[in-house]
Each structure stands twice: as C-alpha cells, then as structure tokens.
mmCIF file of C-alpha atoms in Angstrom:
data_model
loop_
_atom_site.group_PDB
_atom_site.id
_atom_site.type_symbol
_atom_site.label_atom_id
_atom_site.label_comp_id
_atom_site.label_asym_id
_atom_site.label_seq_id
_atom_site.Cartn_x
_atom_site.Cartn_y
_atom_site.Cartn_z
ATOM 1 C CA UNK A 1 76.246 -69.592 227.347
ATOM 2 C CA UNK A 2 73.022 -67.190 227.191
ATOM 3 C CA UNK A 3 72.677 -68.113 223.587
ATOM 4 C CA UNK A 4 73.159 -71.588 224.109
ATOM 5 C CA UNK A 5 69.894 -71.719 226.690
ATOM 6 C CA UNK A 6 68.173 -69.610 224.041
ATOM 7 C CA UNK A 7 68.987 -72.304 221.349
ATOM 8 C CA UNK A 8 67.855 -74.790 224.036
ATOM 9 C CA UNK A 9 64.683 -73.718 224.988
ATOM 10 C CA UNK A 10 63.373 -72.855 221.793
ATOM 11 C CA UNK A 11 64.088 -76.839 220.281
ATOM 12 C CA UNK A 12 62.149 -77.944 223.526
ATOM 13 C CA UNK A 13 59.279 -75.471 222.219
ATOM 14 C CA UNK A 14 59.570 -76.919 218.956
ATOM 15 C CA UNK A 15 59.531 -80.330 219.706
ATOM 16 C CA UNK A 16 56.636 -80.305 222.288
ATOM 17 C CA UNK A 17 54.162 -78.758 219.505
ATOM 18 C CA UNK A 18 55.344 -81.262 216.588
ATOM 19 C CA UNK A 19 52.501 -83.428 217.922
ATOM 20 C CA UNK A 20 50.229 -80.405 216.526
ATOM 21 C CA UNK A 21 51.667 -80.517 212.734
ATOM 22 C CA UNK A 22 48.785 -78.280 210.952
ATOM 23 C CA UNK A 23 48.377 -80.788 208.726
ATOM 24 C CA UNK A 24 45.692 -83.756 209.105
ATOM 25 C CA UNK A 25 44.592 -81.391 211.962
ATOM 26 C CA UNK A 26 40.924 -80.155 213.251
ATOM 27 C CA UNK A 27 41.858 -77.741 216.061
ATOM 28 C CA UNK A 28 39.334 -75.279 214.516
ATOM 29 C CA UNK A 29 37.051 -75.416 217.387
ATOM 30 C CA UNK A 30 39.843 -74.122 219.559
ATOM 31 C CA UNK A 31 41.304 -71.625 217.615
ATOM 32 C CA UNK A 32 39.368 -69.025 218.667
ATOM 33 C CA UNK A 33 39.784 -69.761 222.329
ATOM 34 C CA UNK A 34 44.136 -70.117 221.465
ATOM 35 C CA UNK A 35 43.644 -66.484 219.712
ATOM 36 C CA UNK A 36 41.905 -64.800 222.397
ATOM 37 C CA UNK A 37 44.575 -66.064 225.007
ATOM 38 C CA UNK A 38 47.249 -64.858 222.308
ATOM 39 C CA UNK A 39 48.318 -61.818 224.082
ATOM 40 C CA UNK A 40 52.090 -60.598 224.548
ATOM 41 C CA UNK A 41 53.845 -58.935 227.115
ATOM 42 C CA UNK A 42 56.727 -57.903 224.914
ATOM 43 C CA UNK A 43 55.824 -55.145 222.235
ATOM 44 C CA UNK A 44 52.853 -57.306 220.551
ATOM 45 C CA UNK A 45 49.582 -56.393 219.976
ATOM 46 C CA UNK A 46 46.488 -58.908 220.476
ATOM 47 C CA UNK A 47 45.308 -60.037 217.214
ATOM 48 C CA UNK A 48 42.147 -59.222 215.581
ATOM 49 C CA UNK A 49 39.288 -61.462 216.270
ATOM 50 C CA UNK A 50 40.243 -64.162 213.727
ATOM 51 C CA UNK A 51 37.602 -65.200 210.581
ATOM 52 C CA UNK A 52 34.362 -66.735 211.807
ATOM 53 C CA UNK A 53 33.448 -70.339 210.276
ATOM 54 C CA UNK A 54 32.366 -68.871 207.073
ATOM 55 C CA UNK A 55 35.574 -67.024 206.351
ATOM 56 C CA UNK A 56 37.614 -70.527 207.901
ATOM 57 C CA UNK A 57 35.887 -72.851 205.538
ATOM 58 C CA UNK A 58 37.036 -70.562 202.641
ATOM 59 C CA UNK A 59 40.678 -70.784 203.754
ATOM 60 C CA UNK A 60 40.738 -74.871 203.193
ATOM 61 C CA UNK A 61 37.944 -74.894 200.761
ATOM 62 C CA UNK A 62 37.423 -72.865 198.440
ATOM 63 C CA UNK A 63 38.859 -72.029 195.153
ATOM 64 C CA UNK A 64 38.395 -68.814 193.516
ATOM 65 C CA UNK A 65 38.480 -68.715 189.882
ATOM 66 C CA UNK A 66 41.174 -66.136 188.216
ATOM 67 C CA UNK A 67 39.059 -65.032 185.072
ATOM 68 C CA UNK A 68 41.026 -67.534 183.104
ATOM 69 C CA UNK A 69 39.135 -70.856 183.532
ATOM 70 C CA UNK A 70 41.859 -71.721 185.896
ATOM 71 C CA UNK A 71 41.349 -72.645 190.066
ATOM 72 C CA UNK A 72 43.121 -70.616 192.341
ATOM 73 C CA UNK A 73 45.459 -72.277 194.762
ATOM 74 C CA UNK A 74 45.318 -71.631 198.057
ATOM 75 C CA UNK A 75 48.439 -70.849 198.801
ATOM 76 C CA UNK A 76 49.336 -72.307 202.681
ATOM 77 C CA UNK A 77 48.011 -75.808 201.123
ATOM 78 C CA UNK A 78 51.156 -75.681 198.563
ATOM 79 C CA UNK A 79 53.969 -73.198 200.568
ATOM 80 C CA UNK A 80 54.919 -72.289 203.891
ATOM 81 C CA UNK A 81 54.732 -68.861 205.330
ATOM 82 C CA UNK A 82 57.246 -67.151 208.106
ATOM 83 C CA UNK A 83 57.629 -63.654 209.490
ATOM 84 C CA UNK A 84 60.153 -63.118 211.557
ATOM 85 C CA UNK A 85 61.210 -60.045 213.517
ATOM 86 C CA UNK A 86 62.821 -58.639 216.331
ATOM 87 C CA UNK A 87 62.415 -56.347 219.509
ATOM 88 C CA UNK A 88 62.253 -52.337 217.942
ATOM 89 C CA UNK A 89 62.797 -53.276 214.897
ATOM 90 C CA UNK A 90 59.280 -53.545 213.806
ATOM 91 C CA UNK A 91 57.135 -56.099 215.110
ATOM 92 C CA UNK A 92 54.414 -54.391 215.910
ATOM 93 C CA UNK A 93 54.330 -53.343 212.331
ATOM 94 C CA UNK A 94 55.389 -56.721 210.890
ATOM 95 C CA UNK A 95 52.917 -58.727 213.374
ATOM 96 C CA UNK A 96 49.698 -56.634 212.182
ATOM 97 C CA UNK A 97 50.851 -56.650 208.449
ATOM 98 C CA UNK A 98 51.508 -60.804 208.697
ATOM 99 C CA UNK A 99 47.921 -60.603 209.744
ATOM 100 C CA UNK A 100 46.378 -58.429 207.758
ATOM 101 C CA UNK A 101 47.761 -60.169 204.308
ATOM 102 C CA UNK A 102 46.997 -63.439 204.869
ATOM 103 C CA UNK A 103 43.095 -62.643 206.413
ATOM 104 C CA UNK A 104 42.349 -60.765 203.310
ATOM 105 C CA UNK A 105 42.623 -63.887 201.156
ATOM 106 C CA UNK A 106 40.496 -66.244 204.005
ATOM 107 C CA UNK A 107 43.266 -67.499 206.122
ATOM 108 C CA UNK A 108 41.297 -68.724 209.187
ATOM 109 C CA UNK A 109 43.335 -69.133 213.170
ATOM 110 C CA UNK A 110 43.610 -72.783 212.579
ATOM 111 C CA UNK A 111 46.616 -72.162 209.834
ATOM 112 C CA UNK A 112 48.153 -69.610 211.839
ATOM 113 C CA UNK A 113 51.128 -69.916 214.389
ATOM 114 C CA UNK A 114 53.508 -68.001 216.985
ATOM 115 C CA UNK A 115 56.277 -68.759 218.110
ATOM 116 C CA UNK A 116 58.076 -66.004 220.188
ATOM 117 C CA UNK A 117 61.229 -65.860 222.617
ATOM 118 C CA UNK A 118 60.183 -66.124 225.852
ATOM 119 C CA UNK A 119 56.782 -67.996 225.053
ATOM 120 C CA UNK A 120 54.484 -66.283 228.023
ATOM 121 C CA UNK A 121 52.974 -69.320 227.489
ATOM 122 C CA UNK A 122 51.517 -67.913 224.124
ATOM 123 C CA UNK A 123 53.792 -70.003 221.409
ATOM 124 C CA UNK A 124 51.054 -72.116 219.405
ATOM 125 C CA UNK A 125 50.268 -73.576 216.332
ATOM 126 C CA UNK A 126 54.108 -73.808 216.023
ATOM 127 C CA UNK A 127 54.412 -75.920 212.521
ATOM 128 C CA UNK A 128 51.548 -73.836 211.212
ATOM 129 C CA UNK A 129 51.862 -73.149 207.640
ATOM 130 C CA UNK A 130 51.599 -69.473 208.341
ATOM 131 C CA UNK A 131 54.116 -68.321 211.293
ATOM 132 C CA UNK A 132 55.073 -65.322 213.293
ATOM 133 C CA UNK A 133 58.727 -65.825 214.825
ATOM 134 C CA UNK A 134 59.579 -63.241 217.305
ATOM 135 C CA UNK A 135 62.784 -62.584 218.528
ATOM 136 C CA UNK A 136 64.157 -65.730 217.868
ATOM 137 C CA UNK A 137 64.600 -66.757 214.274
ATOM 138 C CA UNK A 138 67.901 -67.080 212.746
ATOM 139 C CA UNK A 139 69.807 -68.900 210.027
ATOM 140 C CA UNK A 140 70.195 -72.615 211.902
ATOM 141 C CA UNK A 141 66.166 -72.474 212.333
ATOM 142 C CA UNK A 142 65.847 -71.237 209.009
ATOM 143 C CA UNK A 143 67.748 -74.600 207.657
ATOM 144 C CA UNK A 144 65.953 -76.762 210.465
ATOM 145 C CA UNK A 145 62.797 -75.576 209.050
ATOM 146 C CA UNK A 146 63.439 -76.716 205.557
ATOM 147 C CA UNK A 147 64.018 -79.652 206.450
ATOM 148 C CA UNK A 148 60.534 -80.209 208.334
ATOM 149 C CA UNK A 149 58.782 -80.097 205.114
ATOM 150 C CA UNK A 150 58.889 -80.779 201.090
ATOM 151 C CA UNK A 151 56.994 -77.354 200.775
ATOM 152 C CA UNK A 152 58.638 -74.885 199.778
ATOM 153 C CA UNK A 153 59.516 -72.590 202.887
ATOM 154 C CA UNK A 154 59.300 -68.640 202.327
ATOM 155 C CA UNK A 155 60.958 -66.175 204.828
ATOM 156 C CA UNK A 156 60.473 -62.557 205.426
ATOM 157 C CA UNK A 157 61.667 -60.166 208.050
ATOM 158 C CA UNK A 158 62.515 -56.711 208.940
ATOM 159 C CA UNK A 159 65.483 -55.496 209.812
ATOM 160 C CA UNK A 160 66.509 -52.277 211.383
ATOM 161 C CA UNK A 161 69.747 -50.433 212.525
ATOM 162 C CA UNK A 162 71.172 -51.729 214.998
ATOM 163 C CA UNK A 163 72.247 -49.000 217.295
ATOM 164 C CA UNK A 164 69.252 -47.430 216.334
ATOM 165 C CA UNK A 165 67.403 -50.371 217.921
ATOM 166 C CA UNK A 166 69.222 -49.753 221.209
ATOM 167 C CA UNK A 167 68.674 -46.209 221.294
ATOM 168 C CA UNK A 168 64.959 -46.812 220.631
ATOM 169 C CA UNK A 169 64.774 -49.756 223.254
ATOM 170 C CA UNK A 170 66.137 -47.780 225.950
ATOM 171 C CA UNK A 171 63.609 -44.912 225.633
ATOM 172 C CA UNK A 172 60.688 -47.299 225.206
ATOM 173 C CA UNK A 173 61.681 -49.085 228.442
ATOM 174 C CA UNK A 174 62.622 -46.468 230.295
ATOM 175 C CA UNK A 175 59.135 -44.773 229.915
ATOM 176 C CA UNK A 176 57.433 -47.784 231.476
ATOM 177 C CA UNK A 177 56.580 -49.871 228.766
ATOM 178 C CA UNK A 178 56.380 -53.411 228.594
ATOM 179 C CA UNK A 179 57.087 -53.997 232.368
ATOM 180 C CA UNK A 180 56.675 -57.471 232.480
ATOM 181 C CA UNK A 181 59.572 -57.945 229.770
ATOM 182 C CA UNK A 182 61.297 -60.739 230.829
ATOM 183 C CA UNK A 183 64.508 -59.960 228.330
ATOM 184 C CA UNK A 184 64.790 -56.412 229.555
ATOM 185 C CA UNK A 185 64.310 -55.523 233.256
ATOM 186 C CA UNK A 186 62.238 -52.217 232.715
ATOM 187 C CA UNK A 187 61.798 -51.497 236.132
ATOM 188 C CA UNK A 188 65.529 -51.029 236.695
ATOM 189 C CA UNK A 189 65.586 -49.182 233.589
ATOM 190 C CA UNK A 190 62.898 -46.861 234.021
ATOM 191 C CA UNK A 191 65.731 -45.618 236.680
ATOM 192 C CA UNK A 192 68.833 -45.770 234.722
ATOM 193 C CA UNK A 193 70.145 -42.557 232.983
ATOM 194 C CA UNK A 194 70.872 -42.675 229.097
ATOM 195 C CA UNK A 195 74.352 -44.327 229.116
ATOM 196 C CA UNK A 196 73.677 -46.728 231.794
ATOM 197 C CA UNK A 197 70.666 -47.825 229.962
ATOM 198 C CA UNK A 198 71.644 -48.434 226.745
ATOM 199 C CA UNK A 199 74.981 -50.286 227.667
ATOM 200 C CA UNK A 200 72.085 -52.539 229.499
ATOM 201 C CA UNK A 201 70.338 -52.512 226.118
ATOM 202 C CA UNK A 202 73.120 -53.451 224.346
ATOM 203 C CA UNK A 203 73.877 -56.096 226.345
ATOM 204 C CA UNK A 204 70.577 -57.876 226.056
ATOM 205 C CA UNK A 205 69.686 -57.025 222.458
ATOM 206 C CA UNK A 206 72.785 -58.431 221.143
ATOM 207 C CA UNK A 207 72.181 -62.039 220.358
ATOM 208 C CA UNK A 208 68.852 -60.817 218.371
ATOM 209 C CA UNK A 209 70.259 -58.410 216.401
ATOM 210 C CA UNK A 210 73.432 -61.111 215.310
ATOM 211 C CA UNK A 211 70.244 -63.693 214.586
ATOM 212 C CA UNK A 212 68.891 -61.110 212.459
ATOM 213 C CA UNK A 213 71.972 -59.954 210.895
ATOM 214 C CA UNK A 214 73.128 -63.637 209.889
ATOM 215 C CA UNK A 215 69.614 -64.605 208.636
ATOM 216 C CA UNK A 216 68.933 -61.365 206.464
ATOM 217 C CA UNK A 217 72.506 -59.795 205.387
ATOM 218 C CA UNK A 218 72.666 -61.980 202.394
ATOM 219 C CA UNK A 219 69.571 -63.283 202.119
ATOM 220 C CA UNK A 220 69.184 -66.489 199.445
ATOM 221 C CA UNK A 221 66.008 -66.095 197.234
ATOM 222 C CA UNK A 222 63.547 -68.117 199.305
ATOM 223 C CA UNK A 223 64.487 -65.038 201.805
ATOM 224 C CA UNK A 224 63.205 -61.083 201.669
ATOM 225 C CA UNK A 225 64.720 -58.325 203.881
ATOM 226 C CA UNK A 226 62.497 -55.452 204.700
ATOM 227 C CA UNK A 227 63.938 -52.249 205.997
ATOM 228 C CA UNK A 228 62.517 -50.500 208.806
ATOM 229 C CA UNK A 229 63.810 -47.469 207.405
ATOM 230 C CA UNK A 230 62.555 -47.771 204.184
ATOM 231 C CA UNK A 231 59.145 -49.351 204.896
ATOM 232 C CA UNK A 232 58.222 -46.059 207.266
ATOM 233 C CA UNK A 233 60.091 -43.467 205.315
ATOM 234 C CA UNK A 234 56.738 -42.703 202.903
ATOM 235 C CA UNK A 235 53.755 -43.656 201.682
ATOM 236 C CA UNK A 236 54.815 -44.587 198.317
ATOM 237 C CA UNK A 237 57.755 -46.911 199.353
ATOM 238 C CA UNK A 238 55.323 -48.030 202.111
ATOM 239 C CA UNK A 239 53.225 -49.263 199.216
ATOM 240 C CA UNK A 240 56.319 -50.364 197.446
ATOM 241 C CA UNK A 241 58.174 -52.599 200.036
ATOM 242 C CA UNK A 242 53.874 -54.298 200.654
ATOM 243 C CA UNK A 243 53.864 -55.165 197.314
ATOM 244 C CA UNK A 244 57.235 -56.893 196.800
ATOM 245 C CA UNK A 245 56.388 -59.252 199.950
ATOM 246 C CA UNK A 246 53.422 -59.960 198.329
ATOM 247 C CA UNK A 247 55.174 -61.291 194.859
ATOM 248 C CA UNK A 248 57.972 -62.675 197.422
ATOM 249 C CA UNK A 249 54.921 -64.620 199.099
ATOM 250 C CA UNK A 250 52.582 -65.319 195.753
ATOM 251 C CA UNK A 251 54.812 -64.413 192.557
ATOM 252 C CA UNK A 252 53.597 -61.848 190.311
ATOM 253 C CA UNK A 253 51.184 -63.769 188.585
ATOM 254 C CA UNK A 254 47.465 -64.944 189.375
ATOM 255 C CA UNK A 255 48.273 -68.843 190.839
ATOM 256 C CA UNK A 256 47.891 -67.787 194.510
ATOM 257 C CA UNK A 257 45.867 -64.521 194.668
ATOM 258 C CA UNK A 258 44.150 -62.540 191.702
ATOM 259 C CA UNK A 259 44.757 -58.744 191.012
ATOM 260 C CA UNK A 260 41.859 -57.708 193.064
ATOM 261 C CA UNK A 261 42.870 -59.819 195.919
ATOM 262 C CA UNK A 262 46.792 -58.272 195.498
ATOM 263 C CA UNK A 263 44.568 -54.263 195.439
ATOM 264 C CA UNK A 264 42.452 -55.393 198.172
ATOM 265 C CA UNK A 265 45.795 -56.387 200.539
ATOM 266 C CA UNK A 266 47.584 -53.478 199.811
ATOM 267 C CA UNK A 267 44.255 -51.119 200.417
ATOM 268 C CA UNK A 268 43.871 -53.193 203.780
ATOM 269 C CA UNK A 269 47.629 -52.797 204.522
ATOM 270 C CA UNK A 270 47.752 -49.452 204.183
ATOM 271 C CA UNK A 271 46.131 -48.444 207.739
ATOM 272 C CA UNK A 272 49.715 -49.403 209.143
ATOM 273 C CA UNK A 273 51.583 -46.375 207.037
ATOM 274 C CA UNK A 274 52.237 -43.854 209.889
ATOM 275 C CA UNK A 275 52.831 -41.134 207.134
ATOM 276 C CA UNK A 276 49.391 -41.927 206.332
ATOM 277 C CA UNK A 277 47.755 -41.999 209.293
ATOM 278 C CA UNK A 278 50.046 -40.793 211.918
ATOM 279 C CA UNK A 279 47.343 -40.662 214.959
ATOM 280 C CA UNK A 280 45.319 -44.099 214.030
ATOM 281 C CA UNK A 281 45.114 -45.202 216.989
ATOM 282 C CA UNK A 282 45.414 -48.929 216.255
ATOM 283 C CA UNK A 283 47.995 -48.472 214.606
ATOM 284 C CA UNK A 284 50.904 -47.787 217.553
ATOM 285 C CA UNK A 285 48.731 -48.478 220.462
ATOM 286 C CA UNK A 286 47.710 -51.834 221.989
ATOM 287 C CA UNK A 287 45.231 -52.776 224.237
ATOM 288 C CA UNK A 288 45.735 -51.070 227.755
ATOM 289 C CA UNK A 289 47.448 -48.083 225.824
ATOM 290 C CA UNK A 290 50.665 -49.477 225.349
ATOM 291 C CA UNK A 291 52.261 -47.409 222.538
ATOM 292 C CA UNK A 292 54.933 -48.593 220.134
ATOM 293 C CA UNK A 293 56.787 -45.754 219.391
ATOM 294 C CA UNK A 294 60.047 -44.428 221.702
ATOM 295 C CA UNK A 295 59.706 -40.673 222.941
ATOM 296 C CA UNK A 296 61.767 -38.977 219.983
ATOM 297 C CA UNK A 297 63.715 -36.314 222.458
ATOM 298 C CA UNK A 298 65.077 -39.186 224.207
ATOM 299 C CA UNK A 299 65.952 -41.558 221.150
ATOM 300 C CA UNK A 300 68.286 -38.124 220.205
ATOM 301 C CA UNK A 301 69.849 -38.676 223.462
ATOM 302 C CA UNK A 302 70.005 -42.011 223.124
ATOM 303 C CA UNK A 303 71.870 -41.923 220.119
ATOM 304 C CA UNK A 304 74.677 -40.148 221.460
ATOM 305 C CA UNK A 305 74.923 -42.312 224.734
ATOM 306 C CA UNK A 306 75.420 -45.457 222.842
ATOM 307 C CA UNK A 307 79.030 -44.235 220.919
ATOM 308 C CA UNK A 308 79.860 -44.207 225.179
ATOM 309 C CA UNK A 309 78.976 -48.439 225.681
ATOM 310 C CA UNK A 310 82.147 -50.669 226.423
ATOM 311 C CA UNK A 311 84.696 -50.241 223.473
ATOM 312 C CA UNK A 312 83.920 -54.290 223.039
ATOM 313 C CA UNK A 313 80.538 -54.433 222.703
ATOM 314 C CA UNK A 314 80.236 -51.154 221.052
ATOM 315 C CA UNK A 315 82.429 -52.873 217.934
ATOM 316 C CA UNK A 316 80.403 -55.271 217.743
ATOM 317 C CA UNK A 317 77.455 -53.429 217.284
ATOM 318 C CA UNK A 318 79.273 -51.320 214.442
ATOM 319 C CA UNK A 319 80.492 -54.361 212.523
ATOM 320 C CA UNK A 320 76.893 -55.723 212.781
ATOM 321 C CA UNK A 321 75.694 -52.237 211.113
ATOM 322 C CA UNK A 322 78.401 -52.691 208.454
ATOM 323 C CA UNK A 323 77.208 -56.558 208.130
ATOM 324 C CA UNK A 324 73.850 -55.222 207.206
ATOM 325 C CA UNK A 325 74.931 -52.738 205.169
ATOM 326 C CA UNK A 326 74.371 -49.594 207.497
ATOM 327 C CA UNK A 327 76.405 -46.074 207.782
ATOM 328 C CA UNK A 328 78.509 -47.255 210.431
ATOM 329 C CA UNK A 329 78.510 -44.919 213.475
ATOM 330 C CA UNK A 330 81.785 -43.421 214.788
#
C-alpha cells in the first residue's frame, strides 16, 4: 500500500508540471528565483548560483566549433539527461557532480529539473531535459519517460550496498541530521539504540533500494550504474567512473563536447573526490553545517545490528544485495 501512494503521488507531480514542458519555454527570468528556493531537507545540498545571462544564452545558442570545421551540438537540444539516486547512497555526491558536468559546457537553470520524493515543495522544471530524480526513480518511470519524448532518454545512477545504506542511515539520523526528514522520523531515532534503529531503517528504506535495484541490476545500454564503492574507493577510479558517464552522456567522440571541454569537466569534477580532498569543506557539508558523511564508529556498529532485523525483512535485504551483485551478508 505505501508504495502504491508513492507511485501515486509522484504521477500527480508529474502531471501538474507537464504544462511546463522545457521546450517552447521562456521561464529564464524565473529560474534564478526557482534555484534559490531549491533547497532540500533530505541530504541535498543547495545548488550553486546557476550561470548568469551570458553563460544561459550560450546553453541555447551557441555552437562551439570542434577544430574540424564541424558545429558542436548542444547536447540537451538533441538528448535527454537523468540522474537518479537514492537516500545514502550518494546523492550528495551524484547531485553536485549532475551539476557540475552539465555547467561546465553552459547549461543555464532554465534546462535544469528536480524531481525528488517528498517534493518540500522544491520538484521543478520536471520535463527538463536535464533531471535530478531523488529517491524515486525506478524501472516503470524509466519506461514512462521514454515514452514522453522521441529524444533519446539517457539514465545514470548510483547504487550502493544495501545494508550498508541502512547501517549508514541509521548513524546519520541518529546524530541529528536531517530532522525535518519526512521518510525517516529522526527525532525518534536520535533516541533509538543500534538495533532498534536500523530495523526502523530498514523498514523505510526498503521500497528505494528495490526501485534502485530493479532499475540498475541489469541495466539496458541507454542505462549506466555507478558504484558508490567504486566511485569513492580512489582517485584514479574516481577519475575513471567521471569519465565513463561522460562518454555514457556524450559518446567518445567530439559531437557533444570537445576534448578540452571532456579535461575541463573532469578537472571541475574532481573537487568531489574525498581521497583528494578529504576536508573540502563543500564537499560533505551543506549550508547550516549539515554533513554528509555517517560517524564511522557507529556505521561499525551498525553493521552488526542489522544481521539482528526481522528474519523477513532481513532476506529481503540480502537477496536485494545478491540482485545487485553484492557479497551477501550472513
């Protein structure tokens, strides 16, 4: 029944911004106002100021030449562009590097969209040709999507181990964070002991992680997975898993974005690699000094407390780990 709702409310969300379809549409005058106002309760950091008019009449514009004689394309005028991720399981990361790629090359506010379970009355721009879906995509939207549009549709997301997600949630709530949540009741669980908490956890980050399991454990070729684990493991496979989104996004070639605009990404990018940076600031915390990173004494805790949840949901969560292709915990 819970998913159901879900389901429900985010069609109505869907079909109250298909008025707003990005394109034929001058909203530019309000997309800075839209941006500023784009700030989420739930793990998400405000956006950087978006381009000014200069960089905004670049996006729909201009063409920059490739060295060849050719025109570039601008690539949200022939494809469409989704992120999707989930709670702990990197959107914080995923959010920022959506950003970060797509300003690089001139995208301006007015081609950008988010929509995100619950809305906190931030969802905009939701047929955008670039989109940020938060805790909500999954394979039926994926299809619906397609559908919407002749152009061709290309998906990313991250994924992340399950039970690792639940053993990260916990600790992230329980510290305090994100108290206005309104999928995981941090107050209570800023009083609940390990096993209590993640069971509570569990419970709530189920339906996400079985989204996110049936949209990226086969994923068809219009589709890229991105591991957590791998993306934050080093530097070089930081670089590695960056530059494979960006031929998932543009191809290898120079139609979309030149060499120097593919260096340029991957230079700007590169400010998110913890291994790099560890203490950059903006990279794990927002505004107001919310961090995005779970206390690592108690995710060891954590860990241990979630082989305890109910035998049922506990296999469910292990068949979900071997879905994605994850060591399964026993």
């Amino acid at each position: 029944m819970s998913i159901f709702w879900l389901c429900l409310l985010l069609s109505e969300v869907l079909r109250l911004d298909a008025a707003t379809e990005i394109e034929g549409t001058a909203d530019g005058a309000d997309a800075d106002g839209e941006a500023a106002s784009c700030v989420s309760m739930m793990q998400r950091q405000a956006r950087p100021a978006g381009p000014g008019p200069a960089g905004r009449a670049a996006s729909l514009v201009e063409r920059q030449s490739t060295g060849t004689g050719q025109q570039q394309l601008v690539p949200w005028e022939v494809n469409r562009y989704i992120m999707a991720n989930y709670h702990k399981a990197g959107v914080f990361l995923t959010k920022q590097m959506l950003f970060l790629i797509f300003s690089s090359i001139g995208a301006g506010w007015e081609v950008q969209g988010l929509v995100e379970y619950p809305c906190y009355n931030i969802c905009n721009k939701t047929n955008a040709p670039i989109r940020e879906f938060t805790d909500n995509f999954n394979k039926s939207l994926a299809e619906l999507e397609r559908k919407k549009s002749s152009k061709r549709l290309l998906i990313a997301g991250m994924v992340r181990d399950p039970l690792e997600m639940v053993a990260s949630a916990y600790c992230y709530h329980h510290s305090g964070q994100e108290r206005g949540n309104q999928l995981f009741p941090v107050w209570d669980l800023m009083k609940m002991g390990h096993r209590e908490g993640t069971q509570l956890c569990a419970e709530r980050l189920l339906p996400l992680v079985e989204w996110m399991a049936d949209t990226f454990a086969q994923p068809d070729p219009e589709t890229l997975r991105i591991d957590y684990e791998t993306i934050t493991s080093s530097s070089g496979a930081f670089d590695a898993e960056v530059l494979k989104l960006l031929e998932h996004y543009f191809g290898a070639g120079e139609e979309f974005i030149t060499a120097e605009q593919r260096q340029r990404i991957l230079w700007n990018t590169q400010v998110l690699d913890l291994n790099r940076y560890p203490n950059n600031s903006n990279t794990m915390v927002e505004r107001g000094g919310k961090e995005h990173k779970s206390n690592e004494e108690c995710v060891a805790t954590a860990r241990s407390a979630v082989m305890l949840l109910d035998g049922g949901l506990l296999r469910k969560f292990q068949a979900l780990q071997q879905k994605l292709g994850y060591r399964v915990w026993t």
